[in-house]
Coordinates of C-alpha atoms in Angstrom, one line a residue:
M1169 CA -67.6 -121.6 -11.8
F1170 CA -64.8 -122.1 -9.3
R1171 CA -64.0 -125.1 -9.5
N1172 CA -59.5 -125.7 -8.2
A1173 CA -60.0 -122.0 -6.2
F1174 CA -62.2 -124.2 -3.5
W1175 CA -59.2 -125.6 -2.3
A1176 CA -56.3 -123.3 -3.9
G1177 CA -55.5 -125.3 -6.8
A1178 CA -56.3 -121.9 -8.7
V1179 CA -56.3 -117.6 -8.2
I1180 CA -59.3 -116.7 -9.1
A1181 CA -57.6 -114.0 -11.7
P1182 CA -57.1 -113.5 -15.5
L1183 CA -53.6 -114.3 -15.3
D1184 CA -53.9 -115.0 -18.8
I1185 CA -54.5 -112.2 -20.1
G1186 CA -51.0 -110.7 -19.6
P1187 CA -48.8 -112.5 -22.1
A1188 CA -52.0 -112.8 -24.5
L1189 CA -52.4 -108.9 -24.3
Y1190 CA -49.2 -106.5 -23.9
S1191 CA -46.1 -107.3 -25.1
K1192 CA -44.8 -105.9 -21.7
Y1193 CA -45.6 -109.2 -20.0
A1194 CA -45.1 -112.1 -22.9
W1195 CA -42.4 -113.5 -20.6
L1196 CA -45.5 -115.1 -18.1
D1197 CA -46.0 -116.9 -21.2
P1198 CA -43.9 -117.4 -24.0
Q1199 CA -46.6 -120.1 -26.1
S1200 CA -49.4 -117.4 -25.4
S1201 CA -51.6 -118.0 -28.2
G1202 CA -53.0 -114.2 -27.7
I1203 CA -56.6 -114.7 -26.9
P1204 CA -56.9 -115.2 -22.8
A1205 CA -59.5 -117.0 -21.5
N1206 CA -61.7 -113.8 -20.1
H1207 CA -60.2 -110.7 -21.2
Y1208 CA -63.8 -108.7 -20.2
I1209 CA -63.0 -109.1 -16.4
I1210 CA -59.2 -107.1 -16.8
D1211 CA -58.9 -104.8 -14.1
H1212 CA -59.1 -108.2 -12.4
L1213 CA -55.7 -109.3 -12.9
Q1214 CA -54.8 -104.3 -13.4
Y1215 CA -56.4 -103.0 -10.6
D1216 CA -57.1 -106.1 -7.6
L1217 CA -55.0 -108.8 -7.6
P1218 CA -51.9 -106.2 -6.8
Q1219 CA -53.9 -104.3 -4.2
Q1220 CA -55.0 -107.1 -2.2
Y1221 CA -51.2 -109.0 -1.5
S1222 CA -50.6 -106.5 -0.4
I1223 CA -53.5 -105.4 2.0
Y1224 CA -53.0 -109.3 2.9
Q1225 CA -48.8 -108.7 3.3
A1226 CA -50.3 -105.6 5.9
Y1227 CA -52.8 -107.2 7.3
Q1228 CA -50.9 -110.4 8.2
S1229 CA -48.6 -108.4 9.7
G1230 CA -50.8 -106.7 12.8
E1231 CA -51.5 -103.8 10.8
I1232 CA -54.1 -102.0 9.0
P1233 CA -53.5 -100.6 5.5
W1234 CA -54.3 -96.7 5.8
W1235 CA -52.0 -95.4 3.9
D1236 CA -50.1 -96.3 -0.1
P1237 CA -47.1 -94.6 -0.7
Y1238 CA -46.1 -97.0 -3.6
A1239 CA -48.8 -95.6 -5.8
F1240 CA -50.1 -92.0 -7.7
G1241 CA -47.6 -90.5 -5.6
G1242 CA -48.9 -91.6 -2.4
R1243 CA -52.8 -91.5 -1.6
P1244 CA -55.2 -92.8 1.6
F1245 CA -55.4 -96.8 0.9
L1246 CA -58.4 -98.6 1.8
A1247 CA -60.8 -94.9 0.8
D1248 CA -59.9 -96.0 -2.5
A1249 CA -63.2 -96.8 -4.6
H1250 CA -61.5 -100.3 -5.4
V1251 CA -59.7 -101.6 -2.8
N1252 CA -62.6 -103.4 -0.6
G1253 CA -60.4 -103.6 2.2
L1254 CA -61.7 -102.7 4.8
D1255 CA -65.4 -105.4 3.5
P1256 CA -65.5 -107.8 7.2
I1257 CA -66.0 -111.1 5.1
R1258 CA -62.6 -110.3 3.2
V1259 CA -60.7 -108.4 7.1
V1260 CA -61.6 -112.6 8.4
M1261 CA -60.7 -114.5 5.3
Y1262 CA -57.1 -112.4 5.6
R1263 CA -56.0 -113.1 8.8
L1264 CA -57.1 -116.5 9.0
L1265 CA -55.7 -118.1 6.0
P1266 CA -52.7 -118.5 3.4
F1267 CA -53.2 -115.2 0.6
V1268 CA -54.3 -117.7 -2.1
W1269 CA -57.3 -118.8 -0.1
A1270 CA -57.8 -116.2 2.1
Y1271 CA -58.3 -114.4 -2.2
N1272 CA -60.7 -117.3 -3.4
W1273 CA -62.6 -117.8 -0.1
T1274 CA -63.1 -114.1 -0.7
L1275 CA -65.5 -113.7 -3.6
I1276 CA -66.8 -117.6 -2.8
L1277 CA -68.9 -116.4 0.4
H1278 CA -69.1 -112.9 -1.7
S1279 CA -71.3 -115.4 -4.5
I1280 CA -72.6 -118.0 -1.3
L1281 CA -74.1 -114.9 0.8
T1282 CA -75.6 -113.2 -2.2
G1283 CA -77.6 -115.9 -3.1
L1284 CA -78.8 -116.9 0.6
G1285 CA -79.5 -113.4 0.9
M1286 CA -82.3 -113.9 -1.8
F1287 CA -83.3 -117.3 -0.8
L1288 CA -84.4 -116.4 3.1
L1289 CA -85.8 -112.9 1.2
L1290 CA -87.9 -114.8 -1.4
R1291 CA -89.8 -117.3 1.7
Q1292 CA -90.2 -114.1 3.9
F1293 CA -92.2 -113.4 0.6
G1294 CA -93.3 -117.0 0.0
Q1295 CA -92.0 -118.6 -2.4
S1296 CA -92.1 -122.0 -1.7
P1297 CA -88.5 -123.6 -0.7
A1298 CA -88.1 -125.1 -4.9
S1299 CA -88.8 -122.1 -6.4
A1300 CA -86.7 -120.2 -4.0
C1301 CA -83.8 -121.9 -4.2
W1302 CA -84.1 -121.8 -8.2
L1303 CA -84.2 -118.4 -8.6
S1304 CA -81.7 -117.3 -5.6
L1305 CA -79.3 -119.3 -8.1
A1306 CA -79.6 -117.4 -11.1
Y1307 CA -79.2 -113.8 -9.1
Q1308 CA -76.4 -115.2 -8.0
F1309 CA -74.7 -115.6 -10.9
A1310 CA -76.5 -112.6 -12.3
G1311 CA -74.5 -110.8 -15.0
C1312 CA -74.3 -108.1 -13.0
Y1313 CA -72.2 -109.9 -10.5
I1314 CA -69.9 -111.7 -13.4
M1315 CA -69.2 -108.7 -15.3
F1316 CA -68.1 -106.8 -12.7
I1317 CA -66.4 -109.5 -11.2
G1318 CA -63.2 -107.7 -11.5
H1319 CA -65.2 -105.1 -9.3
P1320 CA -65.3 -107.0 -5.8
W1321 CA -66.2 -104.3 -3.9
I1322 CA -70.4 -104.4 -5.9
R1323 CA -70.8 -108.1 -4.8
A1324 CA -69.1 -107.3 -1.6
T1325 CA -71.7 -104.2 -1.1
F1326 CA -74.9 -105.8 -2.9
L1327 CA -74.7 -109.3 -1.1
Y1328 CA -76.5 -106.8 2.3
Y1329 CA -78.8 -105.3 0.3
P1330 CA -81.7 -108.9 0.4
F1331 CA -81.2 -109.2 3.7
L1332 CA -81.6 -105.3 4.6
W1333 CA -84.7 -105.6 2.5
L1334 CA -85.4 -108.7 4.6
V1335 CA -85.0 -106.7 7.9
W1336 CA -86.3 -103.2 6.2
H1337 CA -89.7 -105.7 5.3
Q1338 CA -90.5 -106.8 9.0
A1339 CA -89.4 -103.5 10.6
V1340 CA -92.4 -101.6 9.0
R1341 CA -95.0 -104.3 8.3
G1342 CA -94.5 -106.2 11.2
G1343 CA -94.2 -102.9 13.6
R1344 CA -90.8 -104.1 15.1
L1345 CA -88.9 -101.5 15.7
L1346 CA -86.6 -103.0 17.4
L1347 CA -85.0 -104.2 14.3
V1348 CA -83.6 -100.6 13.5
A1349 CA -79.9 -102.7 15.5
P1350 CA -79.9 -105.6 13.2
A1351 CA -80.5 -102.9 10.3
G1352 CA -78.2 -100.4 11.3
L1353 CA -75.6 -103.5 11.2
L1354 CA -76.1 -104.5 8.0
V1355 CA -76.2 -101.2 6.6
A1356 CA -72.0 -100.4 8.1
A1357 CA -71.3 -103.5 6.7
A1358 CA -72.3 -102.3 2.9
M1359 CA -70.3 -99.6 3.9
Y1360 CA -67.1 -100.8 5.2
A1361 CA -67.6 -103.3 1.9
G1362 CA -68.0 -100.6 -0.9
N1363 CA -67.0 -96.7 -1.6
L1364 CA -68.7 -93.2 -1.9
Q1365 CA -70.6 -94.6 -5.1
S1366 CA -71.5 -97.5 -4.1
N1367 CA -73.3 -95.5 -0.8
S1368 CA -75.0 -93.7 -3.3
Y1369 CA -77.0 -97.6 -4.3
L1370 CA -77.6 -97.1 -0.8
I1371 CA -79.5 -94.3 -0.7
I1372 CA -81.5 -95.4 -4.0
F1373 CA -82.0 -98.5 -2.9
A1374 CA -83.8 -96.4 0.8
G1375 CA -85.7 -93.9 -2.0
I1376 CA -86.9 -96.5 -3.6
F1377 CA -88.2 -98.8 -0.5
A1378 CA -90.3 -95.5 0.9
V1379 CA -92.4 -94.5 -1.6
A1380 CA -92.3 -98.3 -2.7
Y1381 CA -94.0 -99.0 1.3
G1382 CA -94.9 -95.8 2.3
W1383 CA -97.6 -95.0 -1.1
R1384 CA -100.2 -93.1 -0.1
D1385 CA -100.1 -94.6 3.5
F1386 CA -99.1 -91.8 6.4
Q1387 CA -98.9 -93.8 9.0
T1388 CA -96.5 -95.9 7.5
W1389 CA -95.0 -93.3 6.4
K1390 CA -93.8 -92.1 9.6
K1391 CA -92.9 -95.6 10.7
L1392 CA -90.8 -95.8 7.3
V1393 CA -88.4 -92.1 8.0
V1394 CA -88.2 -93.8 11.7
V1395 CA -86.4 -97.5 11.0
L1396 CA -84.9 -96.1 7.5
G1397 CA -83.7 -92.5 9.4
L1398 CA -82.7 -94.7 12.2
S1399 CA -80.6 -97.8 10.3
L1400 CA -79.5 -95.1 7.7
V1401 CA -77.5 -93.0 10.6
L1402 CA -76.8 -95.9 12.7
G1403 CA -75.3 -97.5 9.6
A1404 CA -72.7 -94.2 9.2
A1405 CA -71.6 -93.6 12.5
L1406 CA -70.3 -97.1 12.3
A1407 CA -68.5 -96.7 9.0
A1408 CA -67.5 -93.1 9.6
P1409 CA -63.9 -94.0 9.7
L1410 CA -63.9 -95.9 6.3
V1411 CA -66.9 -92.5 5.0
S1412 CA -65.0 -89.8 6.8
A1413 CA -62.0 -90.9 5.1
E1414 CA -63.4 -91.2 1.5
V1415 CA -65.4 -88.2 1.8
E1416 CA -61.9 -86.5 2.2
L1417 CA -60.4 -88.4 -0.6
F1418 CA -63.0 -87.0 -2.4
V1419 CA -62.6 -83.6 -1.7
L1420 CA -58.9 -83.3 -2.0
G1421 CA -59.2 -85.6 -5.4
S1422 CA -59.7 -84.4 -8.7
R1423 CA -61.3 -87.1 -10.8
P1424 CA -63.4 -85.5 -13.9
I1425 CA -66.2 -87.1 -15.3
F1426 CA -66.7 -89.0 -17.9
Q1427 CA -69.7 -88.1 -20.9
G1428 CA -70.9 -90.1 -22.6
S1429 CA -71.7 -89.3 -26.3
R1430 CA -75.7 -89.0 -27.0
L1431 CA -75.3 -92.8 -28.2
S1432 CA -74.7 -94.1 -25.0
W1433 CA -78.2 -93.1 -23.1
F1434 CA -79.5 -95.9 -25.7
S1435 CA -78.0 -98.1 -22.8
G1436 CA -81.1 -98.8 -20.7
L1437 CA -83.1 -99.6 -24.3
L1438 CA -80.4 -102.4 -25.4
S1439 CA -81.0 -103.6 -21.4
L1440 CA -83.9 -105.4 -22.5
T1441 CA -82.0 -107.2 -24.4
A1442 CA -81.6 -108.8 -21.3
I1443 CA -83.7 -111.6 -22.4
Y1444 CA -81.3 -113.3 -25.3
P1445 CA -78.1 -111.2 -24.7
W1446 CA -76.8 -113.1 -27.1
M1447 CA -78.6 -110.9 -30.1
L1448 CA -75.6 -108.4 -29.4
G1449 CA -72.5 -109.9 -29.5
T1450 CA -70.2 -111.0 -26.2
F1451 CA -66.6 -109.6 -25.3
R1452 CA -65.0 -113.2 -27.4
T1453 CA -66.8 -111.8 -30.8
L1454 CA -68.1 -108.3 -31.5
D1455 CA -70.6 -106.7 -29.5
V1456 CA -73.1 -104.3 -30.3
G1457 CA -72.7 -102.1 -27.3
H1458 CA -69.7 -101.1 -27.7
L1459 CA -71.3 -98.9 -30.7
I1460 CA -72.8 -96.8 -27.5
G1461 CA -70.0 -97.1 -25.0
Q1462 CA -71.6 -99.8 -22.7
N1463 CA -70.4 -103.3 -23.2
G1464 CA -72.8 -105.7 -23.0
P1465 CA -75.5 -104.1 -22.3
G1466 CA -77.8 -106.9 -22.1
F1467 CA -75.2 -109.0 -19.5
H1468 CA -75.2 -106.8 -17.0
L1469 CA -79.1 -107.1 -16.8
F1470 CA -78.8 -111.4 -17.4
V1471 CA -80.2 -112.9 -14.8
G1472 CA -81.3 -116.2 -17.2
T1473 CA -83.9 -116.3 -19.6
V1474 CA -86.2 -117.9 -18.3
A1475 CA -86.4 -115.7 -14.6
F1476 CA -86.3 -112.3 -17.6
G1477 CA -89.7 -114.0 -18.6
L1478 CA -90.8 -114.4 -15.4
A1479 CA -90.1 -111.5 -14.2
L1480 CA -92.4 -109.8 -17.6
W1481 CA -94.9 -112.0 -16.5
G1482 CA -95.2 -110.6 -12.9
G1483 CA -94.3 -106.9 -13.5
L1484 CA -97.2 -107.2 -16.0
H1485 CA -99.7 -107.9 -13.6
R1486 CA -102.3 -105.1 -13.8
N1487 CA -102.1 -105.0 -10.2
A1488 CA -98.4 -105.2 -10.3
L1489 CA -98.4 -102.0 -7.8
A1490 CA -101.4 -102.5 -5.6
D1491 CA -98.2 -104.8 -3.4
P1492 CA -95.0 -102.8 -1.9
V1493 CA -92.9 -105.7 -2.6
R1494 CA -93.8 -106.0 -6.6
R1495 CA -93.7 -102.1 -6.6
C1496 CA -90.3 -101.7 -5.2
A1497 CA -89.1 -105.0 -7.8
L1498 CA -90.5 -102.6 -10.4
G1499 CA -89.0 -99.2 -9.6
L1500 CA -85.6 -100.6 -8.7
V1501 CA -85.5 -101.8 -12.5
V1502 CA -86.5 -98.5 -13.7
A1503 CA -84.1 -96.8 -11.4
Y1504 CA -82.2 -98.6 -13.4
L1505 CA -82.8 -97.2 -16.3
F1506 CA -83.5 -94.6 -16.3
I1507 CA -80.2 -93.8 -14.8
Q1508 CA -79.1 -96.2 -18.2
S1509 CA -81.5 -93.8 -20.3
T1510 CA -80.3 -90.5 -18.2
G1511 CA -76.8 -88.3 -18.1
L1512 CA -76.5 -90.5 -14.9
R1513 CA -75.0 -93.4 -16.2
D1514 CA -71.5 -91.4 -16.6
V1515 CA -71.7 -91.2 -12.5
L1516 CA -73.5 -94.6 -11.2
Y1517 CA -72.1 -96.1 -14.6
A1518 CA -73.8 -100.0 -15.1
R1519 CA -72.5 -101.3 -12.1
S1520 CA -75.9 -100.0 -10.2
A1521 CA -77.2 -103.2 -12.3
G1522 CA -77.3 -105.1 -8.4
L1523 CA -80.6 -103.1 -7.7
A1524 CA -82.1 -104.8 -10.9
G1525 CA -81.1 -108.1 -10.6
M1526 CA -82.5 -107.9 -7.4
G1527 CA -85.8 -106.4 -8.6
L1528 CA -86.4 -108.5 -11.8
I1529 CA -85.7 -112.2 -8.8
V1530 CA -88.1 -110.3 -6.9
L1531 CA -91.0 -110.1 -9.6
A1532 CA -89.7 -113.3 -11.4
A1533 CA -90.7 -115.0 -8.1
A1534 CA -94.7 -113.3 -8.5
G1535 CA -94.2 -114.5 -11.9
W1536 CA -94.0 -117.8 -10.7
E1537 CA -96.5 -117.5 -8.6
R1538 CA -98.9 -116.8 -11.3
M1539 CA -97.3 -119.3 -13.3
V1540 CA -98.2 -122.1 -11.5
S1541 CA -101.6 -120.8 -10.0
A1542 CA -102.5 -120.5 -13.8
A1543 CA -104.1 -116.7 -13.4
G1544 CA -103.6 -114.2 -15.6
P1545 CA -104.3 -114.3 -19.8
Q1546 CA -101.9 -117.4 -20.2
L1547 CA -102.2 -118.0 -23.6
R1548 CA -101.4 -114.8 -25.0
F1549 CA -98.5 -114.2 -23.0
S1550 CA -97.2 -118.0 -24.0
R1551 CA -97.9 -116.8 -27.4
V1552 CA -95.8 -114.0 -27.1
I1553 CA -92.9 -115.9 -25.9
I1554 CA -93.3 -118.8 -28.4
V1555 CA -92.9 -115.9 -31.2
M1556 CA -90.3 -113.8 -29.2
A1557 CA -88.4 -117.6 -28.8
I1558 CA -88.3 -118.9 -32.2
G1559 CA -88.3 -114.6 -33.7
L1560 CA -84.9 -114.0 -31.9
A1561 CA -83.4 -117.8 -32.5
V1562 CA -84.2 -117.8 -36.7
A1563 CA -82.7 -114.2 -36.8
T1564 CA -79.9 -114.5 -34.8
N1565 CA -78.9 -118.0 -37.3
V1566 CA -79.5 -116.3 -40.2
G1567 CA -77.7 -113.6 -39.7
A1568 CA -74.7 -115.2 -38.4
L1569 CA -74.7 -118.4 -40.2
I1570 CA -75.6 -116.8 -43.5
V1571 CA -75.8 -113.1 -43.7
Y1572 CA -72.1 -112.9 -41.4
P1573 CA -69.9 -114.9 -43.5
R1574 CA -70.5 -113.1 -46.8
L1575 CA -69.4 -109.8 -45.3
L1576 CA -66.6 -111.3 -43.5
P1577 CA -64.0 -109.4 -45.4
K1578 CA -66.0 -105.7 -45.0
V1579 CA -65.9 -107.0 -41.4
R1580 CA -61.8 -108.2 -41.1
A1581 CA -60.3 -105.3 -43.1
L1582 CA -63.0 -102.4 -41.0
A1583 CA -61.3 -104.0 -37.2
E1584 CA -57.9 -104.3 -39.1
R1585 CA -58.2 -100.7 -39.0
H1586 CA -59.9 -99.0 -35.8
N1587 CA -57.1 -101.9 -33.7
P1588 CA -55.4 -99.2 -31.7
A1589 CA -52.3 -100.6 -29.6
S1590 CA -52.9 -101.0 -26.5
T1591 CA -50.9 -98.5 -23.1
F1592 CA -48.8 -101.7 -22.7
G1593 CA -47.6 -102.5 -26.5
G1594 CA -49.1 -104.9 -28.7
K1595 CA -52.7 -104.5 -31.1
A1596 CA -54.0 -108.0 -29.2
E1597 CA -54.5 -108.6 -32.8
A1598 CA -55.1 -112.9 -32.6
L1599 CA -57.5 -111.7 -30.5
R1600 CA -58.6 -109.2 -32.3
R1601 CA -58.9 -112.1 -35.6
F1602 CA -60.5 -114.6 -33.1
Q1603 CA -63.5 -112.2 -32.3
V1604 CA -63.8 -111.5 -35.7
E1605 CA -64.0 -115.1 -37.3
N1606 CA -65.6 -116.0 -33.6
L1607 CA -69.4 -114.6 -34.4
P1608 CA -71.0 -117.1 -36.3
R1609 CA -70.2 -119.7 -33.3
E1610 CA -71.1 -116.8 -30.7
V1611 CA -75.1 -116.0 -31.2
S1612 CA -76.3 -119.0 -33.4
F1613 CA -77.2 -122.2 -31.7
Q1614 CA -73.1 -123.6 -32.8
N1615 CA -72.8 -122.2 -28.6
P1616 CA -74.9 -124.3 -26.1
E1617 CA -75.8 -120.9 -24.2
A1618 CA -77.5 -119.1 -27.4
L1619 CA -79.7 -123.2 -27.5
L1620 CA -79.8 -123.3 -24.0
G1621 CA -81.5 -119.9 -23.4
F1622 CA -83.7 -120.5 -26.4
A1623 CA -85.1 -123.7 -24.8
G1624 CA -85.5 -121.9 -21.8
L1625 CA -87.4 -119.0 -23.7
L1626 CA -89.3 -121.8 -25.4
G1627 CA -89.9 -124.3 -22.6
L1628 CA -91.3 -120.9 -20.1
G1629 CA -94.2 -119.8 -23.1
L1630 CA -95.1 -124.0 -23.2
T1631 CA -96.1 -124.3 -19.4
V1632 CA -97.3 -120.9 -19.2
G1633 CA -99.5 -121.4 -21.5
R1634 CA -99.9 -125.4 -21.1
A1635 CA -103.5 -126.5 -19.9
A1636 CA -104.9 -123.4 -23.0
L1637 CA -102.6 -125.4 -25.4
R1638 CA -103.9 -128.4 -24.4
Q1639 CA -107.8 -126.5 -25.5
R1640 CA -105.9 -126.3 -29.0
R1641 CA -104.6 -129.3 -30.3
G1642 CA -103.6 -126.9 -32.9
W1643 CA -100.5 -125.1 -31.2

């Protein structure tokens, strides 16, 4: 994932986007092929790296960059939604290390702590070290974080949620009210690392946690009101210097809400293609998500084909709602699908996918336990997964390798007609041609990722039904 960025041999930002897509930046690399490696994360180049360098220079000078006179006619810099300048990890890195080291290791530590938090949470819920390790890695590199690596505040704030779930779980179930103090610190850290939008995700998480754990138990509800209420108030008080500036900017500023078409309400449904997201295309070829105004909906919810299959196995259990942990996990997934299927998508965005990602991993842990214990209708679920894997493989490969080549001239002509010039000049013609031609290689088994995804689903189906399959030699 990071390779030589570990020792500052490269910066974790897609610098090849500039000369590849925008004629204004052709001088950066006159030999550019016009096909960048990862053009999807364009905000990383345009709206993260330059600002982070300004913040770094301020911290190195012993200043806090509250005000930026150079952009947007002057603005409260750290209150800007994208800046992530008071992220506790970033502040420490920027004070201690040279810029490229500090910039890289902020993102690397975000990633490592995301996995560590999930590992500790799953161990708290009784997972074995092996299963907790694999599922934590799946969460650490989930699509909800990789797709938004150019928005550093997303992972920077979500990385505290597993720790917060762990502390709240112990406080409510164990009656340890003293844990309100560390919970408040975690809330404050999440607020300093985020913005008003991510703070709304925190409120959604707290609400789902309260409903899941309180359910019909009045005594538990009394604990929840104290624990969650004090945690949120304490965290907001500690983060008041930033939150108050964000609120002021929000009140005085003006940003109209972009309202997508009604087709965008299909984002929730298409998000379920996360079990095999290549079926809708990727950012390196044509993407069906463009038709509904949501790029790569399946990849936002992608935690791996096996983990998603296990999450289905764990979440569809008839007794899933009997356990507060699984109730909370299901609630997080349903909340995201609801957001993506309603007008809330225009306010909360697909950036809220971190909520669902966390829920899917906890459900996958429950599915892992069902698989290991060989409980439930194993053969039925095994058949569903195996048939689904084979059906997806046949459909995508036949469509990409046999049907699509016959449609290629029409697709090529359509792409040329609908290729507007970018705001920086140029039409990215080389990239558009590459995307059109690349579909067979991207969604068929010519893509190792798609082949491994199929193998994972097939392996999961065979593993889940192994006991029953041994008795049915025909299978």
